[in-house]
Amino acid sequence: MGTEKNVQGNTALKYVSLVTLTVQNSAVALSMRYARTRPGDMFIASSAVVVAEFVKLLASLLLVYKQEGSIQHWFMTLNTQIWQQKIDTLKVCVPSFIYLIQNNLLYVSASNLDAATYQVTYQMKILTTAMFAVLILHKQLRGTQWLSLLLLTFGVALVQLSSVDKGVTAANIGQNRLLGFVAAVSACCCSGFAGIYFEKILKGSDVSVWVRNVQLSFLSVPLGVMTSYANDYAAITDKGFFYGYDAYVCYLVVLNAVGGLLVAMVVKYADNILKGFATSLAIVISTVASVFLFDFVITFQFAIGTTLVIGTIFLYSHEPKKPASNPMSGNWALHVGLPSTLLADKEAGQHRRWKELTLLYSSILLTKLIFTVQHLA
């Protein structure tokens, strides 16, 4: 009875993870795009990055308190693992500063690319993360993973080139698509390097991920303030640090700050297939929403490129079944009275392959839905 409840609970958590990851991925792209194209006073992007880091710091401190259970243990943990370990804390300066640059670049990209193109292009972080994993962690990639990276690059190129045939709309007047693309790719490079560097730090210590997030945000706030004044000194001194802020900008700041932490809390319940499916759903949702919200025009080339990118997400995360060390298999094992674990492993492998194929085919069908939406719009 208890086992069945645990299975049901894990299944429910997986569905919650799917919804959370999908909503987070699509909401960030659409919200940032709308924030940079809506009428009214335009807020200073670098200031929003700083405020988001401050909100993330408060949220991380709260999560550490929840982890420790009391104010005394919370203070002791922060004092021991952050203040007394000054050298270890300073090591986090590198990813902290790079994440700041990444977040500023994402605002530049969102200001110059439509939400759908931005969402697809940002999947290049798979390529950059893989490259830095090979260079820094000496990770070995499978042949299918190298193939997926090649197809990913080709798919993103198709999506970018598809913009050549699009006409000018009210949503893209005054945009520089080349600048948006360069900013997105640069953000992917920052994301890949900082993520792998942060992973190496986590593996080399026993500090919890929430304490590491406190370190990141604690260092990001002063660095962000300096970066903000260095880039937008004239605008900040003339208009003010919080110029253009309203309820929507506050929502965007909280989404960027807390959204990532929320994903980190649920991602442990999602396997690679589920994460890939969530990303694919987010791309489709962003594309469909862009048609209605931003007058986005879908071309056949864009749809092909998007389908390629979605397919590479599954291909890269696919883990082939390891060959069984015991040559005995299936029915023969049962006939001779051996445990049924061999049959279970075989059935589990078949079930996983069918699940992968089903999810991949579903993503392709969802991509086809784009054409239907385009005709209806």
PDB file of N, CA and C in Angstrom, residues 159-245:
ATOM      1  N   VAL A 159      16.376  28.891 -38.521  1.00  0.00           N
ATOM      2  CA  VAL A 159      15.456  29.807 -37.846  1.00  0.00           C
ATOM      3  C   VAL A 159      15.897  31.251 -38.044  1.00  0.00           C
ATOM      4  N   GLN A 160      17.205  31.496 -37.930  1.00  0.00           N
ATOM      5  CA  GLN A 160      17.708  32.854 -38.103  1.00  0.00           C
ATOM      6  C   GLN A 160      17.561  33.333 -39.549  1.00  0.00           C
ATOM      7  N   LEU A 161      17.865  32.455 -40.497  1.00  0.00           N
ATOM      8  CA  LEU A 161      17.768  32.843 -41.904  1.00  0.00           C
ATOM      9  C   LEU A 161      16.327  33.024 -42.351  1.00  0.00           C
ATOM     10  N   SER A 162      15.390  32.397 -41.633  1.00  0.00           N
ATOM     11  CA  SER A 162      13.980  32.530 -42.016  1.00  0.00           C
ATOM     12  C   SER A 162      13.480  33.956 -41.849  1.00  0.00           C
ATOM     13  N   SER A 163      14.175  34.741 -41.029  1.00  0.00           N
ATOM     14  CA  SER A 163      13.740  36.120 -40.784  1.00  0.00           C
ATOM     15  C   SER A 163      13.962  37.010 -41.996  1.00  0.00           C
ATOM     16  N   VAL A 164      14.785  36.562 -42.945  1.00  0.00           N
ATOM     17  CA  VAL A 164      15.081  37.378 -44.127  1.00  0.00           C
ATOM     18  C   VAL A 164      13.831  37.601 -44.961  1.00  0.00           C
ATOM     19  N   ASP A 165      12.955  36.582 -45.003  1.00  0.00           N
ATOM     20  CA  ASP A 165      11.758  36.667 -45.844  1.00  0.00           C
ATOM     21  C   ASP A 165      10.586  37.343 -45.147  1.00  0.00           C
ATOM     22  N   LYS A 166      10.746  37.714 -43.879  1.00  0.00           N
ATOM     23  CA  LYS A 166       9.627  38.302 -43.146  1.00  0.00           C
ATOM     24  C   LYS A 166       9.541  39.797 -43.409  1.00  0.00           C
ATOM     25  N   GLY A 167       8.336  40.265 -43.440  1.00  0.00           N
ATOM     26  CA  GLY A 167       8.163  41.697 -43.606  1.00  0.00           C
ATOM     27  C   GLY A 167       8.305  42.431 -42.289  1.00  0.00           C
ATOM     28  N   VAL A 168       8.287  43.754 -42.359  1.00  0.00           N
ATOM     29  CA  VAL A 168       8.402  44.575 -41.163  1.00  0.00           C
ATOM     30  C   VAL A 168       7.034  44.710 -40.522  1.00  0.00           C
ATOM     31  N   THR A 169       6.963  44.461 -39.234  1.00  0.00           N
ATOM     32  CA  THR A 169       5.718  44.605 -38.486  1.00  0.00           C
ATOM     33  C   THR A 169       5.921  45.641 -37.391  1.00  0.00           C
ATOM     34  N   ALA A 170       4.828  45.982 -36.736  1.00  0.00           N
ATOM     35  CA  ALA A 170       4.910  46.990 -35.673  1.00  0.00           C
ATOM     36  C   ALA A 170       5.793  46.520 -34.522  1.00  0.00           C
ATOM     37  N   ALA A 171       5.877  45.198 -34.352  1.00  0.00           N
ATOM     38  CA  ALA A 171       6.637  44.662 -33.219  1.00  0.00           C
ATOM     39  C   ALA A 171       8.130  44.643 -33.459  1.00  0.00           C
ATOM     40  N   ASN A 172       8.574  44.684 -34.729  1.00  0.00           N
ATOM     41  CA  ASN A 172      10.013  44.579 -34.962  1.00  0.00           C
ATOM     42  C   ASN A 172      10.634  45.837 -35.556  1.00  0.00           C
ATOM     43  N   ILE A 173       9.900  46.950 -35.534  1.00  0.00           N
ATOM     44  CA  ILE A 173      10.459  48.211 -36.014  1.00  0.00           C
ATOM     45  C   ILE A 173      11.569  48.656 -35.052  1.00  0.00           C
ATOM     46  N   GLY A 174      12.694  49.056 -35.613  1.00  0.00           N
ATOM     47  CA  GLY A 174      13.797  49.551 -34.797  1.00  0.00           C
ATOM     48  C   GLY A 174      14.644  48.468 -34.165  1.00  0.00           C
ATOM     49  N   GLN A 175      14.423  47.224 -34.555  1.00  0.00           N
ATOM     50  CA  GLN A 175      15.203  46.127 -33.989  1.00  0.00           C
ATOM     51  C   GLN A 175      16.410  45.823 -34.849  1.00  0.00           C
ATOM     52  N   ASN A 176      17.425  45.289 -34.217  1.00  0.00           N
ATOM     53  CA  ASN A 176      18.630  44.839 -34.899  1.00  0.00           C
ATOM     54  C   ASN A 176      18.748  43.333 -34.668  1.00  0.00           C
ATOM     55  N   ARG A 177      18.322  42.559 -35.656  1.00  0.00           N
ATOM     56  CA  ARG A 177      18.274  41.109 -35.471  1.00  0.00           C
ATOM     57  C   ARG A 177      19.673  40.510 -35.331  1.00  0.00           C
ATOM     58  N   LEU A 178      20.645  41.092 -36.022  1.00  0.00           N
ATOM     59  CA  LEU A 178      22.018  40.600 -35.890  1.00  0.00           C
ATOM     60  C   LEU A 178      22.523  40.807 -34.466  1.00  0.00           C
ATOM     61  N   LEU A 179      22.240  41.992 -33.895  1.00  0.00           N
ATOM     62  CA  LEU A 179      22.625  42.258 -32.512  1.00  0.00           C
ATOM     63  C   LEU A 179      21.932  41.288 -31.564  1.00  0.00           C
ATOM     64  N   GLY A 180      20.635  41.034 -31.821  1.00  0.00           N
ATOM     65  CA  GLY A 180      19.895  40.103 -30.974  1.00  0.00           C
ATOM     66  C   GLY A 180      20.460  38.701 -31.052  1.00  0.00           C
ATOM     67  N   PHE A 181      20.836  38.271 -32.247  1.00  0.00           N
ATOM     68  CA  PHE A 181      21.405  36.932 -32.415  1.00  0.00           C
ATOM     69  C   PHE A 181      22.760  36.817 -31.728  1.00  0.00           C
ATOM     70  N   VAL A 182      23.628  37.816 -31.924  1.00  0.00           N
ATOM     71  CA  VAL A 182      24.952  37.804 -31.289  1.00  0.00           C
ATOM     72  C   VAL A 182      24.811  37.814 -29.770  1.00  0.00           C
ATOM     73  N   ALA A 183      23.862  38.601 -29.267  1.00  0.00           N
ATOM     74  CA  ALA A 183      23.635  38.649 -27.823  1.00  0.00           C
ATOM     75  C   ALA A 183      23.157  37.301 -27.295  1.00  0.00           C
ATOM     76  N   ALA A 184      22.259  36.640 -28.040  1.00  0.00           N
ATOM     77  CA  ALA A 184      21.746  35.340 -27.615  1.00  0.00           C
ATOM     78  C   ALA A 184      22.850  34.284 -27.602  1.00  0.00           C
ATOM     79  N   VAL A 185      23.668  34.256 -28.658  1.00  0.00           N
ATOM     80  CA  VAL A 185      24.760  33.284 -28.716  1.00  0.00           C
ATOM     81  C   VAL A 185      25.796  33.568 -27.636  1.00  0.00           C
ATOM     82  N   SER A 186      26.084  34.847 -27.396  1.00  0.00           N
ATOM     83  CA  SER A 186      27.019  35.207 -26.323  1.00  0.00           C
ATOM     84  C   SER A 186      26.470  34.787 -24.961  1.00  0.00           C
ATOM     85  N   ALA A 187      25.156  34.964 -24.770  1.00  0.00           N
ATOM     86  CA  ALA A 187      24.524  34.522 -23.522  1.00  0.00           C
ATOM     87  C   ALA A 187      24.619  33.011 -23.368  1.00  0.00           C
ATOM     88  N   CYS A 188      24.495  32.291 -24.489  1.00  0.00           N
ATOM     89  CA  CYS A 188      24.640  30.831 -24.451  1.00  0.00           C
ATOM     90  C   CYS A 188      26.053  30.435 -24.030  1.00  0.00           C
ATOM     91  N   CYS A 189      27.054  31.155 -24.540  1.00  0.00           N
ATOM     92  CA  CYS A 189      28.445  30.879 -24.152  1.00  0.00           C
ATOM     93  C   CYS A 189      28.643  31.144 -22.661  1.00  0.00           C
ATOM     94  N   CYS A 190      28.083  32.242 -22.173  1.00  0.00           N
ATOM     95  CA  CYS A 190      28.176  32.551 -20.744  1.00  0.00           C
ATOM     96  C   CYS A 190      27.480  31.479 -19.914  1.00  0.00           C
ATOM     97  N   SER A 191      26.293  31.065 -20.372  1.00  0.00           N
ATOM     98  CA  SER A 191      25.535  30.043 -19.653  1.00  0.00           C
ATOM     99  C   SER A 191      26.298  28.727 -19.608  1.00  0.00           C
ATOM    100  N   GLY A 192      26.883  28.334 -20.743  1.00  0.00           N
ATOM    101  CA  GLY A 192      27.620  27.075 -20.793  1.00  0.00           C
ATOM    102  C   GLY A 192      28.825  27.072 -19.878  1.00  0.00           C
ATOM    103  N   PHE A 193      29.646  28.137 -19.955  1.00  0.00           N
ATOM    104  CA  PHE A 193      30.857  28.193 -19.134  1.00  0.00           C
ATOM    105  C   PHE A 193      30.527  28.301 -17.652  1.00  0.00           C
ATOM    106  N   ALA A 194      29.617  29.222 -17.301  1.00  0.00           N
ATOM    107  CA  ALA A 194      29.279  29.418 -15.892  1.00  0.00           C
ATOM    108  C   ALA A 194      28.636  28.167 -15.299  1.00  0.00           C
ATOM    109  N   GLY A 195      27.780  27.497 -16.087  1.00  0.00           N
ATOM    110  CA  GLY A 195      27.124  26.289 -15.588  1.00  0.00           C
ATOM    111  C   GLY A 195      28.113  25.168 -15.305  1.00  0.00           C
ATOM    112  N   ILE A 196      29.063  24.952 -16.220  1.00  0.00           N
ATOM    113  CA  ILE A 196      30.060  23.899 -16.035  1.00  0.00           C
ATOM    114  C   ILE A 196      31.023  24.260 -14.903  1.00  0.00           C
ATOM    115  N   TYR A 197      31.422  25.529 -14.841  1.00  0.00           N
ATOM    116  CA  TYR A 197      32.306  25.976 -13.760  1.00  0.00           C
ATOM    117  C   TYR A 197      31.621  25.794 -12.409  1.00  0.00           C
ATOM    118  N   PHE A 198      30.333  26.160 -12.342  1.00  0.00           N
ATOM    119  CA  PHE A 198      29.570  26.021 -11.109  1.00  0.00           C
ATOM    120  C   PHE A 198      29.412  24.545 -10.735  1.00  0.00           C
ATOM    121  N   GLU A 199      29.207  23.700 -11.747  1.00  0.00           N
ATOM    122  CA  GLU A 199      29.105  22.259 -11.501  1.00  0.00           C
ATOM    123  C   GLU A 199      30.411  21.703 -10.930  1.00  0.00           C
ATOM    124  N   LYS A 200      31.530  22.180 -11.444  1.00  0.00           N
ATOM    125  CA  LYS A 200      32.829  21.723 -10.952  1.00  0.00           C
ATOM    126  C   LYS A 200      33.031  22.144  -9.499  1.00  0.00           C
ATOM    127  N   ILE A 201      32.591  23.353  -9.165  1.00  0.00           N
ATOM    128  CA  ILE A 201      32.698  23.821  -7.779  1.00  0.00           C
ATOM    129  C   ILE A 201      31.829  22.982  -6.855  1.00  0.00           C
ATOM    130  N   LEU A 202      30.591  22.678  -7.299  1.00  0.00           N
ATOM    131  CA  LEU A 202      29.679  21.888  -6.479  1.00  0.00           C
ATOM    132  C   LEU A 202      30.228  20.491  -6.227  1.00  0.00           C
ATOM    133  N   LYS A 203      30.828  19.891  -7.271  1.00  0.00           N
ATOM    134  CA  LYS A 203      31.354  18.536  -7.121  1.00  0.00           C
ATOM    135  C   LYS A 203      32.591  18.500  -6.224  1.00  0.00           C
ATOM    136  N   GLY A 204      33.279  19.627  -6.101  1.00  0.00           N
ATOM    137  CA  GLY A 204      34.505  19.645  -5.321  1.00  0.00           C
ATOM    138  C   GLY A 204      34.320  20.064  -3.883  1.00  0.00           C
ATOM    139  N   SER A 205      33.078  20.171  -3.416  1.00  0.00           N
ATOM    140  CA  SER A 205      32.841  20.566  -2.029  1.00  0.00           C
ATOM    141  C   SER A 205      31.546  19.946  -1.531  1.00  0.00           C
ATOM    142  N   ASP A 206      31.324  20.070  -0.216  1.00  0.00           N
ATOM    143  CA  ASP A 206      30.105  19.529   0.387  1.00  0.00           C
ATOM    144  C   ASP A 206      29.102  20.628   0.723  1.00  0.00           C
ATOM    145  N   VAL A 207      29.285  21.805   0.141  1.00  0.00           N
ATOM    146  CA  VAL A 207      28.372  22.923   0.367  1.00  0.00           C
ATOM    147  C   VAL A 207      27.094  22.685  -0.424  1.00  0.00           C
ATOM    148  N   SER A 208      25.947  22.939   0.205  1.00  0.00           N
ATOM    149  CA  SER A 208      24.668  22.703  -0.451  1.00  0.00           C
ATOM    150  C   SER A 208      24.454  23.695  -1.589  1.00  0.00           C
ATOM    151  N   VAL A 209      23.577  23.321  -2.515  1.00  0.00           N
ATOM    152  CA  VAL A 209      23.316  24.162  -3.679  1.00  0.00           C
ATOM    153  C   VAL A 209      22.664  25.478  -3.273  1.00  0.00           C
ATOM    154  N   TRP A 210      21.886  25.494  -2.173  1.00  0.00           N
ATOM    155  CA  TRP A 210      21.229  26.728  -1.738  1.00  0.00           C
ATOM    156  C   TRP A 210      22.233  27.695  -1.143  1.00  0.00           C
ATOM    157  N   VAL A 211      23.215  27.175  -0.403  1.00  0.00           N
ATOM    158  CA  VAL A 211      24.273  28.050   0.113  1.00  0.00           C
ATOM    159  C   VAL A 211      25.084  28.619  -1.044  1.00  0.00           C
ATOM    160  N   ARG A 212      25.340  27.790  -2.078  1.00  0.00           N
ATOM    161  CA  ARG A 212      26.041  28.280  -3.260  1.00  0.00           C
ATOM    162  C   ARG A 212      25.252  29.396  -3.936  1.00  0.00           C
ATOM    163  N   ASN A 213      23.939  29.277  -3.958  1.00  0.00           N
ATOM    164  CA  ASN A 213      23.114  30.333  -4.548  1.00  0.00           C
ATOM    165  C   ASN A 213      23.176  31.614  -3.723  1.00  0.00           C
ATOM    166  N   VAL A 214      23.282  31.475  -2.398  1.00  0.00           N
ATOM    167  CA  VAL A 214      23.482  32.655  -1.551  1.00  0.00           C
ATOM    168  C   VAL A 214      24.802  33.328  -1.910  1.00  0.00           C
ATOM    169  N   GLN A 215      25.861  32.524  -2.062  1.00  0.00           N
ATOM    170  CA  GLN A 215      27.163  33.071  -2.449  1.00  0.00           C
ATOM    171  C   GLN A 215      27.082  33.787  -3.798  1.00  0.00           C
ATOM    172  N   LEU A 216      26.426  33.134  -4.767  1.00  0.00           N
ATOM    173  CA  LEU A 216      26.292  33.736  -6.093  1.00  0.00           C
ATOM    174  C   LEU A 216      25.592  35.090  -6.029  1.00  0.00           C
ATOM    175  N   SER A 217      24.445  35.120  -5.397  1.00  0.00           N
ATOM    176  CA  SER A 217      23.659  36.354  -5.338  1.00  0.00           C
ATOM    177  C   SER A 217      24.325  37.410  -4.463  1.00  0.00           C
ATOM    178  N   PHE A 218      24.967  36.981  -3.374  1.00  0.00           N
ATOM    179  CA  PHE A 218      25.646  37.909  -2.467  1.00  0.00           C
ATOM    180  C   PHE A 218      26.747  38.669  -3.198  1.00  0.00           C
ATOM    181  N   LEU A 219      27.434  37.977  -4.096  1.00  0.00           N
ATOM    182  CA  LEU A 219      28.485  38.621  -4.884  1.00  0.00           C
ATOM    183  C   LEU A 219      27.920  39.342  -6.103  1.00  0.00           C
ATOM    184  N   SER A 220      26.793  38.851  -6.614  1.00  0.00           N
ATOM    185  CA  SER A 220      26.216  39.431  -7.831  1.00  0.00           C
ATOM    186  C   SER A 220      25.652  40.831  -7.606  1.00  0.00           C
ATOM    187  N   VAL A 221      25.116  41.083  -6.410  1.00  0.00           N
ATOM    188  CA  VAL A 221      24.482  42.376  -6.155  1.00  0.00           C
ATOM    189  C   VAL A 221      25.481  43.532  -6.277  1.00  0.00           C
ATOM    190  N   PRO A 222      26.605  43.522  -5.533  1.00  0.00           N
ATOM    191  CA  PRO A 222      27.559  44.638  -5.720  1.00  0.00           C
ATOM    192  C   PRO A 222      28.176  44.676  -7.115  1.00  0.00           C
ATOM    193  N   LEU A 223      28.480  43.503  -7.677  1.00  0.00           N
ATOM    194  CA  LEU A 223      29.011  43.472  -9.037  1.00  0.00           C
ATOM    195  C   LEU A 223      27.991  44.019 -10.030  1.00  0.00           C
ATOM    196  N   GLY A 224      26.723  43.671  -9.800  1.00  0.00           N
ATOM    197  CA  GLY A 224      25.664  44.143 -10.690  1.00  0.00           C
ATOM    198  C   GLY A 224      25.476  45.648 -10.622  1.00  0.00           C
ATOM    199  N   VAL A 225      25.575  46.209  -9.414  1.00  0.00           N
ATOM    200  CA  VAL A 225      25.450  47.659  -9.259  1.00  0.00           C
ATOM    201  C   VAL A 225      26.566  48.369 -10.025  1.00  0.00           C
ATOM    202  N   MET A 226      27.804  47.857  -9.886  1.00  0.00           N
ATOM    203  CA  MET A 226      28.935  48.454 -10.608  1.00  0.00           C
ATOM    204  C   MET A 226      28.749  48.324 -12.117  1.00  0.00           C
ATOM    205  N   THR A 227      28.299  47.154 -12.567  1.00  0.00           N
ATOM    206  CA  THR A 227      28.079  46.936 -13.998  1.00  0.00           C
ATOM    207  C   THR A 227      26.970  47.843 -14.528  1.00  0.00           C
ATOM    208  N   SER A 228      25.924  48.003 -13.730  1.00  0.00           N
ATOM    209  CA  SER A 228      24.789  48.836 -14.136  1.00  0.00           C
ATOM    210  C   SER A 228      25.214  50.290 -14.321  1.00  0.00           C
ATOM    211  N   TYR A 229      25.981  50.816 -13.365  1.00  0.00           N
ATOM    212  CA  TYR A 229      26.430  52.205 -13.466  1.00  0.00           C
ATOM    213  C   TYR A 229      27.474  52.373 -14.563  1.00  0.00           C
ATOM    214  N   ALA A 230      28.270  51.338 -14.804  1.00  0.00           N
ATOM    215  CA  ALA A 230      29.270  51.423 -15.864  1.00  0.00           C
ATOM    216  C   ALA A 230      28.617  51.485 -17.239  1.00  0.00           C
ATOM    217  N   ASN A 231      27.521  50.735 -17.413  1.00  0.00           N
ATOM    218  CA  ASN A 231      26.847  50.678 -18.721  1.00  0.00           C
ATOM    219  C   ASN A 231      25.814  51.786 -18.914  1.00  0.00           C
ATOM    220  N   ASP A 232      25.095  52.128 -17.843  1.00  0.00           N
ATOM    221  CA  ASP A 232      23.968  53.064 -17.972  1.00  0.00           C
ATOM    222  C   ASP A 232      24.070  54.218 -16.991  1.00  0.00           C
ATOM    223  N   TYR A 233      25.274  54.733 -16.795  1.00  0.00           N
ATOM    224  CA  TYR A 233      25.478  55.802 -15.804  1.00  0.00           C
ATOM    225  C   TYR A 233      24.632  57.031 -16.142  1.00  0.00           C
ATOM    226  N   ALA A 234      24.656  57.434 -17.408  1.00  0.00           N
ATOM    227  CA  ALA A 234      23.921  58.639 -17.804  1.00  0.00           C
ATOM    228  C   ALA A 234      22.419  58.468 -17.589  1.00  0.00           C
ATOM    229  N   ALA A 235      21.885  57.320 -17.989  1.00  0.00           N
ATOM    230  CA  ALA A 235      20.444  57.085 -17.857  1.00  0.00           C
ATOM    231  C   ALA A 235      20.026  57.001 -16.392  1.00  0.00           C
ATOM    232  N   ILE A 236      20.856  56.350 -15.566  1.00  0.00           N
ATOM    233  CA  ILE A 236      20.511  56.185 -14.150  1.00  0.00           C
ATOM    234  C   ILE A 236      20.560  57.519 -13.417  1.00  0.00           C
ATOM    235  N   THR A 237      21.601  58.317 -13.664  1.00  0.00           N
ATOM    236  CA  THR A 237      21.713  59.612 -12.987  1.00  0.00           C
ATOM    237  C   THR A 237      20.655  60.598 -13.469  1.00  0.00           C
ATOM    238  N   ASP A 238      20.244  60.450 -14.717  1.00  0.00           N
ATOM    239  CA  ASP A 238      19.255  61.374 -15.267  1.00  0.00           C
ATOM    240  C   ASP A 238      17.823  60.987 -14.897  1.00  0.00           C
ATOM    241  N   LYS A 239      17.509  59.680 -14.996  1.00  0.00           N
ATOM    242  CA  LYS A 239      16.130  59.224 -14.792  1.00  0.00           C
ATOM    243  C   LYS A 239      15.902  58.532 -13.456  1.00  0.00           C
ATOM    244  N   GLY A 240      16.949  57.967 -12.882  1.00  0.00           N
ATOM    245  CA  GLY A 240      16.789  57.221 -11.633  1.00  0.00           C
ATOM    246  C   GLY A 240      16.932  55.727 -11.849  1.00  0.00           C
ATOM    247  N   PHE A 241      17.370  55.037 -10.806  1.00  0.00           N
ATOM    248  CA  PHE A 241      17.649  53.604 -10.906  1.00  0.00           C
ATOM    249  C   PHE A 241      16.388  52.797 -11.206  1.00  0.00           C
ATOM    250  N   PHE A 242      15.253  53.228 -10.654  1.00  0.00           N
ATOM    251  CA  PHE A 242      14.010  52.485 -10.807  1.00  0.00           C
ATOM    252  C   PHE A 242      13.066  53.143 -11.826  1.00  0.00           C
ATOM    253  N   TYR A 243      13.639  53.849 -12.763  1.00  0.00           N
ATOM    254  CA  TYR A 243      12.819  54.498 -13.789  1.00  0.00           C
ATOM    255  C   TYR A 243      12.081  53.443 -14.627  1.00  0.00           C
ATOM    256  N   GLY A 244      10.791  53.677 -14.855  1.00  0.00           N
ATOM    257  CA  GLY A 244       9.990  52.788 -15.693  1.00  0.00           C
ATOM    258  C   GLY A 244       9.435  51.578 -14.972  1.00  0.00           C
ATOM    259  N   TYR A 245       9.694  51.458 -13.668  1.00  0.00           N
ATOM    260  CA  TYR A 245       9.192  50.298 -12.920  1.00  0.00           C
ATOM    261  C   TYR A 245       7.703  50.436 -12.654  1.00  0.00           C
TER     262      TYR A 245
END
